[in-house]
mmCIF file of C-alpha atoms in Angstrom:
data_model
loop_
_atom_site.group_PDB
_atom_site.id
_atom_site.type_symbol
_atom_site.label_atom_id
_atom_site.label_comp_id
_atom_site.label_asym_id
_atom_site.label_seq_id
_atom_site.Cartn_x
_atom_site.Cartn_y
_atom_site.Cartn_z
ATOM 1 C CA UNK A 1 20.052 -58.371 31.763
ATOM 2 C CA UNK A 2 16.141 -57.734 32.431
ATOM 3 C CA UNK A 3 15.677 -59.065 28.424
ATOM 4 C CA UNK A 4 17.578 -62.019 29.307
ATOM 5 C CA UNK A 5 15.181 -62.226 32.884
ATOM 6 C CA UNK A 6 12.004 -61.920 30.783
ATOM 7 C CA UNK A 7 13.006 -64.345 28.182
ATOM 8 C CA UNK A 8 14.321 -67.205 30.956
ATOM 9 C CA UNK A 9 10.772 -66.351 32.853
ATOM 10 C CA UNK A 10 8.803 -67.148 29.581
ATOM 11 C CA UNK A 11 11.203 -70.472 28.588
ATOM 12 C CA UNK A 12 10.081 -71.616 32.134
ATOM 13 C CA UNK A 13 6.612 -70.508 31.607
ATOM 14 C CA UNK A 14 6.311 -72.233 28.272
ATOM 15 C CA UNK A 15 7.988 -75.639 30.180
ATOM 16 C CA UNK A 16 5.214 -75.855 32.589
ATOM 17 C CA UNK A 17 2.271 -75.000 30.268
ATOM 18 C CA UNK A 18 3.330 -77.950 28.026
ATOM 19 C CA UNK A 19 4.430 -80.283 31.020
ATOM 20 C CA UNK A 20 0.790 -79.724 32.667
ATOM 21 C CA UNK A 21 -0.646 -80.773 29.635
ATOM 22 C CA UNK A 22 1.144 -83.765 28.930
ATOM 23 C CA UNK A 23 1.241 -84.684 32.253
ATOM 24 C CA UNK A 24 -3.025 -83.826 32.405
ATOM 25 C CA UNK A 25 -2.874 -86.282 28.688
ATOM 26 C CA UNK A 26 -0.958 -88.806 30.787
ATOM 27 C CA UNK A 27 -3.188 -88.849 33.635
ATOM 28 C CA UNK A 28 -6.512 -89.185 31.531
ATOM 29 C CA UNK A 29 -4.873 -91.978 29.001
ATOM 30 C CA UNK A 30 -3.764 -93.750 31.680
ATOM 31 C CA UNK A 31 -7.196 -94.258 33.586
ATOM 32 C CA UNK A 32 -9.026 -94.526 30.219
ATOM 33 C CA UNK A 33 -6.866 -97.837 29.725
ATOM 34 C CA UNK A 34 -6.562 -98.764 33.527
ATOM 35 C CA UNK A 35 -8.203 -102.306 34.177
ATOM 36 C CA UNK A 36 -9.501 -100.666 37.465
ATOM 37 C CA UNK A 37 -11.780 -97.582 36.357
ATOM 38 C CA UNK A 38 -14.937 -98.753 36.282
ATOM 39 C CA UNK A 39 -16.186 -98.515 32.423
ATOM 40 C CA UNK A 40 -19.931 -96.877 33.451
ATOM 41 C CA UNK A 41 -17.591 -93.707 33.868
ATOM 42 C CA UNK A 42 -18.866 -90.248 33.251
ATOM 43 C CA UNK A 43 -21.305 -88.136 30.738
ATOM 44 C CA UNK A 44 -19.291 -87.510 28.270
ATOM 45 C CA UNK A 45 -18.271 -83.322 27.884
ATOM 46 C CA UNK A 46 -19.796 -82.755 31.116
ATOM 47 C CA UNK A 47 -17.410 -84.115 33.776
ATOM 48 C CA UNK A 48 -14.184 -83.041 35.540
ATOM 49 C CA UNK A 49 -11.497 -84.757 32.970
ATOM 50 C CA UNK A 50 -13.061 -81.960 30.154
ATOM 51 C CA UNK A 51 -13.487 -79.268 32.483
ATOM 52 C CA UNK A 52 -9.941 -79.279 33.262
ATOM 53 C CA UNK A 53 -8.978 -79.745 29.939
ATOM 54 C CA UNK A 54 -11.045 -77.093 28.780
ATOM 55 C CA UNK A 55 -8.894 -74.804 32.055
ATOM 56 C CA UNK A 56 -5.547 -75.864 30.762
ATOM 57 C CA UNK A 57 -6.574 -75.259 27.025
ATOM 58 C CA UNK A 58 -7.584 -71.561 28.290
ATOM 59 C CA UNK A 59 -4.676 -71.411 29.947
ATOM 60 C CA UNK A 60 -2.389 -72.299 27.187
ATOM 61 C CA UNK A 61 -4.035 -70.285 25.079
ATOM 62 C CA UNK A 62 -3.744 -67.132 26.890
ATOM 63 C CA UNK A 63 0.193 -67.411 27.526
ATOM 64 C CA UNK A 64 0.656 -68.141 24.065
ATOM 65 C CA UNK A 65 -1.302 -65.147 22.802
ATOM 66 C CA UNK A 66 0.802 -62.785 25.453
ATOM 67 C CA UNK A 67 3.970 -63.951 24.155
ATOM 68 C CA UNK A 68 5.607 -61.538 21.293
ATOM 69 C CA UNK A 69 5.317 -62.921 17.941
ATOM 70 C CA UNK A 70 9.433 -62.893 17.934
ATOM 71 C CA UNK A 71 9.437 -65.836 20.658
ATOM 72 C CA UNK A 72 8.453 -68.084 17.792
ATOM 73 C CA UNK A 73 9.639 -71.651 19.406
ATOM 74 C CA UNK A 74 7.586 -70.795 22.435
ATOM 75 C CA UNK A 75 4.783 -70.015 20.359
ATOM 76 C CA UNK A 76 4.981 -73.293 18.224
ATOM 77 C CA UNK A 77 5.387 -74.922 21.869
ATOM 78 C CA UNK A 78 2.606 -73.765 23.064
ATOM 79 C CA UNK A 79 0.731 -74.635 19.447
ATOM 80 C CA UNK A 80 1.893 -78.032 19.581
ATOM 81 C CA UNK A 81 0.615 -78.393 23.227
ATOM 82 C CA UNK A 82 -3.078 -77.072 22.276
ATOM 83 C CA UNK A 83 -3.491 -78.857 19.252
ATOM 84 C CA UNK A 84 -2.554 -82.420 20.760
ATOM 85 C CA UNK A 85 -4.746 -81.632 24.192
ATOM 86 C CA UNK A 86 -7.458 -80.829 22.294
ATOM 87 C CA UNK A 87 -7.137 -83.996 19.611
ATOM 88 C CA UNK A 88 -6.834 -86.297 22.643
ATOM 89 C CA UNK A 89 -9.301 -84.524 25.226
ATOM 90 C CA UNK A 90 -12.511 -84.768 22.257
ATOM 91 C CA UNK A 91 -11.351 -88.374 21.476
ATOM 92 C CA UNK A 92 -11.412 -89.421 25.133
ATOM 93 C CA UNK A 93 -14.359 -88.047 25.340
ATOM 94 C CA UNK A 94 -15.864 -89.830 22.048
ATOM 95 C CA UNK A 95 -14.784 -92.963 22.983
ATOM 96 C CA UNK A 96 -16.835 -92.994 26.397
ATOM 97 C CA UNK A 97 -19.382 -92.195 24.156
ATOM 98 C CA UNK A 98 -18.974 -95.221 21.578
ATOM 99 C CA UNK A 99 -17.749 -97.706 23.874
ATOM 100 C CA UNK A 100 -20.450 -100.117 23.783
ATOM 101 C CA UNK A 101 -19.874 -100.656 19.773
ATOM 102 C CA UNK A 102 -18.618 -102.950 18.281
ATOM 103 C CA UNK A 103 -15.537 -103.014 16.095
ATOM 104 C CA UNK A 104 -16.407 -101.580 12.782
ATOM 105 C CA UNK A 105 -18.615 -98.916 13.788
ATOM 106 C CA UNK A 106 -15.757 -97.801 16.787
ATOM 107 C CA UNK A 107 -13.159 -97.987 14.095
ATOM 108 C CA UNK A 108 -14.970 -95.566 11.670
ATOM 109 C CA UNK A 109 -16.166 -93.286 14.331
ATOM 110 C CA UNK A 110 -12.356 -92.681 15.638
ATOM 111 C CA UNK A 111 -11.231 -92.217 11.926
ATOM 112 C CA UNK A 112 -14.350 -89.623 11.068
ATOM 113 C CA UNK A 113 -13.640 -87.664 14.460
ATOM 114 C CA UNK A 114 -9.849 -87.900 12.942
ATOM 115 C CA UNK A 115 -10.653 -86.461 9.488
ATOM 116 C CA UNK A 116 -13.082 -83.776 11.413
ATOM 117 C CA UNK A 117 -10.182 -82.660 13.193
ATOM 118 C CA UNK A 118 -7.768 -82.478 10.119
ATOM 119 C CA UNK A 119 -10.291 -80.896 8.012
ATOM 120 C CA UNK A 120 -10.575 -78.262 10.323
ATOM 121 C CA UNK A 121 -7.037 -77.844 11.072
ATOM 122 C CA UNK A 122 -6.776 -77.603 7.302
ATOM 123 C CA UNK A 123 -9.564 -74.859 7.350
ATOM 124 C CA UNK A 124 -7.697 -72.758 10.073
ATOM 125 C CA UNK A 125 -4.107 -73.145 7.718
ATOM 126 C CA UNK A 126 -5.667 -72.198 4.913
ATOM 127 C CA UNK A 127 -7.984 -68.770 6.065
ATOM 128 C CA UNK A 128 -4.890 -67.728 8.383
ATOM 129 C CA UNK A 129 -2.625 -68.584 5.649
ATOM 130 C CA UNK A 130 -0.874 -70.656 8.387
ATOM 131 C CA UNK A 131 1.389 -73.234 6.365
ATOM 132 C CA UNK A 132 2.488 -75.417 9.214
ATOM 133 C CA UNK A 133 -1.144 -76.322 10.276
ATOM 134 C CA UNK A 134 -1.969 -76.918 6.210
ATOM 135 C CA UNK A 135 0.571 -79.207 6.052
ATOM 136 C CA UNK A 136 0.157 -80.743 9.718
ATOM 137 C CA UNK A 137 -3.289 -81.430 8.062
ATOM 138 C CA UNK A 138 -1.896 -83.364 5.154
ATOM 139 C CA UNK A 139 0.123 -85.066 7.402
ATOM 140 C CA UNK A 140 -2.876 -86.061 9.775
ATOM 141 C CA UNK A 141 -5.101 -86.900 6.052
ATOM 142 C CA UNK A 142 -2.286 -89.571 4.942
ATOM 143 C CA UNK A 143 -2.449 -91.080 8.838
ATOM 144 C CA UNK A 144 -6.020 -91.681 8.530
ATOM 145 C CA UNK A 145 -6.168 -92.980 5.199
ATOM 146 C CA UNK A 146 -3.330 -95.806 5.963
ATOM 147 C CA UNK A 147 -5.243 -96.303 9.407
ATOM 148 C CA UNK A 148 -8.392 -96.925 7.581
ATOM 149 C CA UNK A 149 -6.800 -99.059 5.042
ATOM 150 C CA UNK A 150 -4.772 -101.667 6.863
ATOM 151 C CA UNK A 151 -6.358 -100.928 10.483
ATOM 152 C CA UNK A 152 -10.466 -100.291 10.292
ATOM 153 C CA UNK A 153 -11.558 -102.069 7.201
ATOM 154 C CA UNK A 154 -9.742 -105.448 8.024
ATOM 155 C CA UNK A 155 -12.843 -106.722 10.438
ATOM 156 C CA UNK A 156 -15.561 -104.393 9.374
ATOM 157 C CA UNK A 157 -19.050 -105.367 7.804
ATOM 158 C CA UNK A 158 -19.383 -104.578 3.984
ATOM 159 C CA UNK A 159 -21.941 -101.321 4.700
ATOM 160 C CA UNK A 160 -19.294 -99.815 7.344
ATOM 161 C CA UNK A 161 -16.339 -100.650 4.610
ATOM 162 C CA UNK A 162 -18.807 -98.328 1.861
ATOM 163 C CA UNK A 163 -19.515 -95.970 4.155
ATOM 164 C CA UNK A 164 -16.281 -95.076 5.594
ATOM 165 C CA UNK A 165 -14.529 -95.892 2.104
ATOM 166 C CA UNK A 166 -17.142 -93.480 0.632
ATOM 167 C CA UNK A 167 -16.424 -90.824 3.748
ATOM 168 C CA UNK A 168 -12.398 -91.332 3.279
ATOM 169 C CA UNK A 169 -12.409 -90.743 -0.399
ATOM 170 C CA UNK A 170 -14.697 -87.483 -0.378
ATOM 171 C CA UNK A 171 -13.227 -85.320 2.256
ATOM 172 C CA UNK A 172 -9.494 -86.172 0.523
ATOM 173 C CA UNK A 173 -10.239 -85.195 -2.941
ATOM 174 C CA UNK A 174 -12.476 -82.177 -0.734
ATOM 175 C CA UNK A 175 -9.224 -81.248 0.824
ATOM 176 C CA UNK A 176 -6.991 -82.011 -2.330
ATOM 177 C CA UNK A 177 -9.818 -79.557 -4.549
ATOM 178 C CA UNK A 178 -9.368 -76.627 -1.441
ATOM 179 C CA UNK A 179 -6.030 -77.167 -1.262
ATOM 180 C CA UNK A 180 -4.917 -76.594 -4.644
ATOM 181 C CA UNK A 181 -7.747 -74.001 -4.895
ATOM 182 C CA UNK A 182 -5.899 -72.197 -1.859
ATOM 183 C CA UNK A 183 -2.634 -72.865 -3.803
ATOM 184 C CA UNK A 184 -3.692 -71.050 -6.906
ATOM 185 C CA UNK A 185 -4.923 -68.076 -5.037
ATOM 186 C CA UNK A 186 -1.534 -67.533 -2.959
ATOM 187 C CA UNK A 187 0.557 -67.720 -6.498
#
């Protein structure tokens, strides 16, 4: 009965973690895009939208470290939850930063900050032998490059096209060299 207590406690712990976050993501995509927030905003990383995200990330954090490695789906909740606050919360945060550009230059920024973020996931999958974030990676890799292809390069300026063709092409066959590198080594 008291393991049954504990484990409805954590389920219920686990719901309000992720629906604070999503609910936080919500909130902050929703004013980004709202008509009515004035664009001369904030200083990018230093206002209240990244302090609280940087609270809730803490926050999440910590109940999914105290959680028992046995309470798996909580754990990947709680995974999911960090890894999609944090995406978002550094991208909102970029684009006050690069709002003033104009197409090209906004497109490859956003698709940089998005290969950043994979290569590092990839990083983390591959030292903590963590297959779900390797492959969440991959997953995040093959986004980008179809983004870049059909999405960024249809109204960019020739250099931009070079430079974030050039970009594109060296971190994949980076991450396709590591990851079949890592590969070898597990086998």
């Amino acid at each position: 009965r008291r393991q049954r207590q504990m484990c409805i406690r954590d389920s219920l712990a686990t719901v309000l973690h992720g629906v604070l976050m999503i609910a936080w993501l919500g909130h902050c995509i929703e004013q980004y895009t709202s008509a009515t927030v004035a664009m001369a905003a904030q200083v990018p990383f230093a206002n209240l939208r990244f302090a609280v995200l940087a609270a809730l990330l803490g926050l999440v954090a910590f109940a999914r470290a105290r959680l028992p490695v046995a309470e798996w789906q909580q754990r990947l909740v709680l995974g999911v939850v960090v890894l999609v606050a944090t995406y978002v919360g550094v991208l909102l945060e970029l684009l006050d930063i690069i709002r003033e550009w104009s197409f090209g230059p906004h497109a490859a920024a956003t698709s940089l900050y998005t290969l950043a973020f994979a290569l590092l996931l990839m990083l983390a999958g591959s030292f903590r032998r963590v297959l779900a974030l390797r492959w969440t990676a991959l997953v995040v890799f093959a986004v980008v490059a179809l983004k870049v292809a059909i999405y960024d390069l249809s109204e960019a300026e020739t250099p931009v096209r070079v430079l974030v063709s050039g970009v594109l092409g060296a971190v994949l066959l980076a991450v396709a060299w590591g990851y079949a590198r890592s590969q070898k080594r597990e086998s």
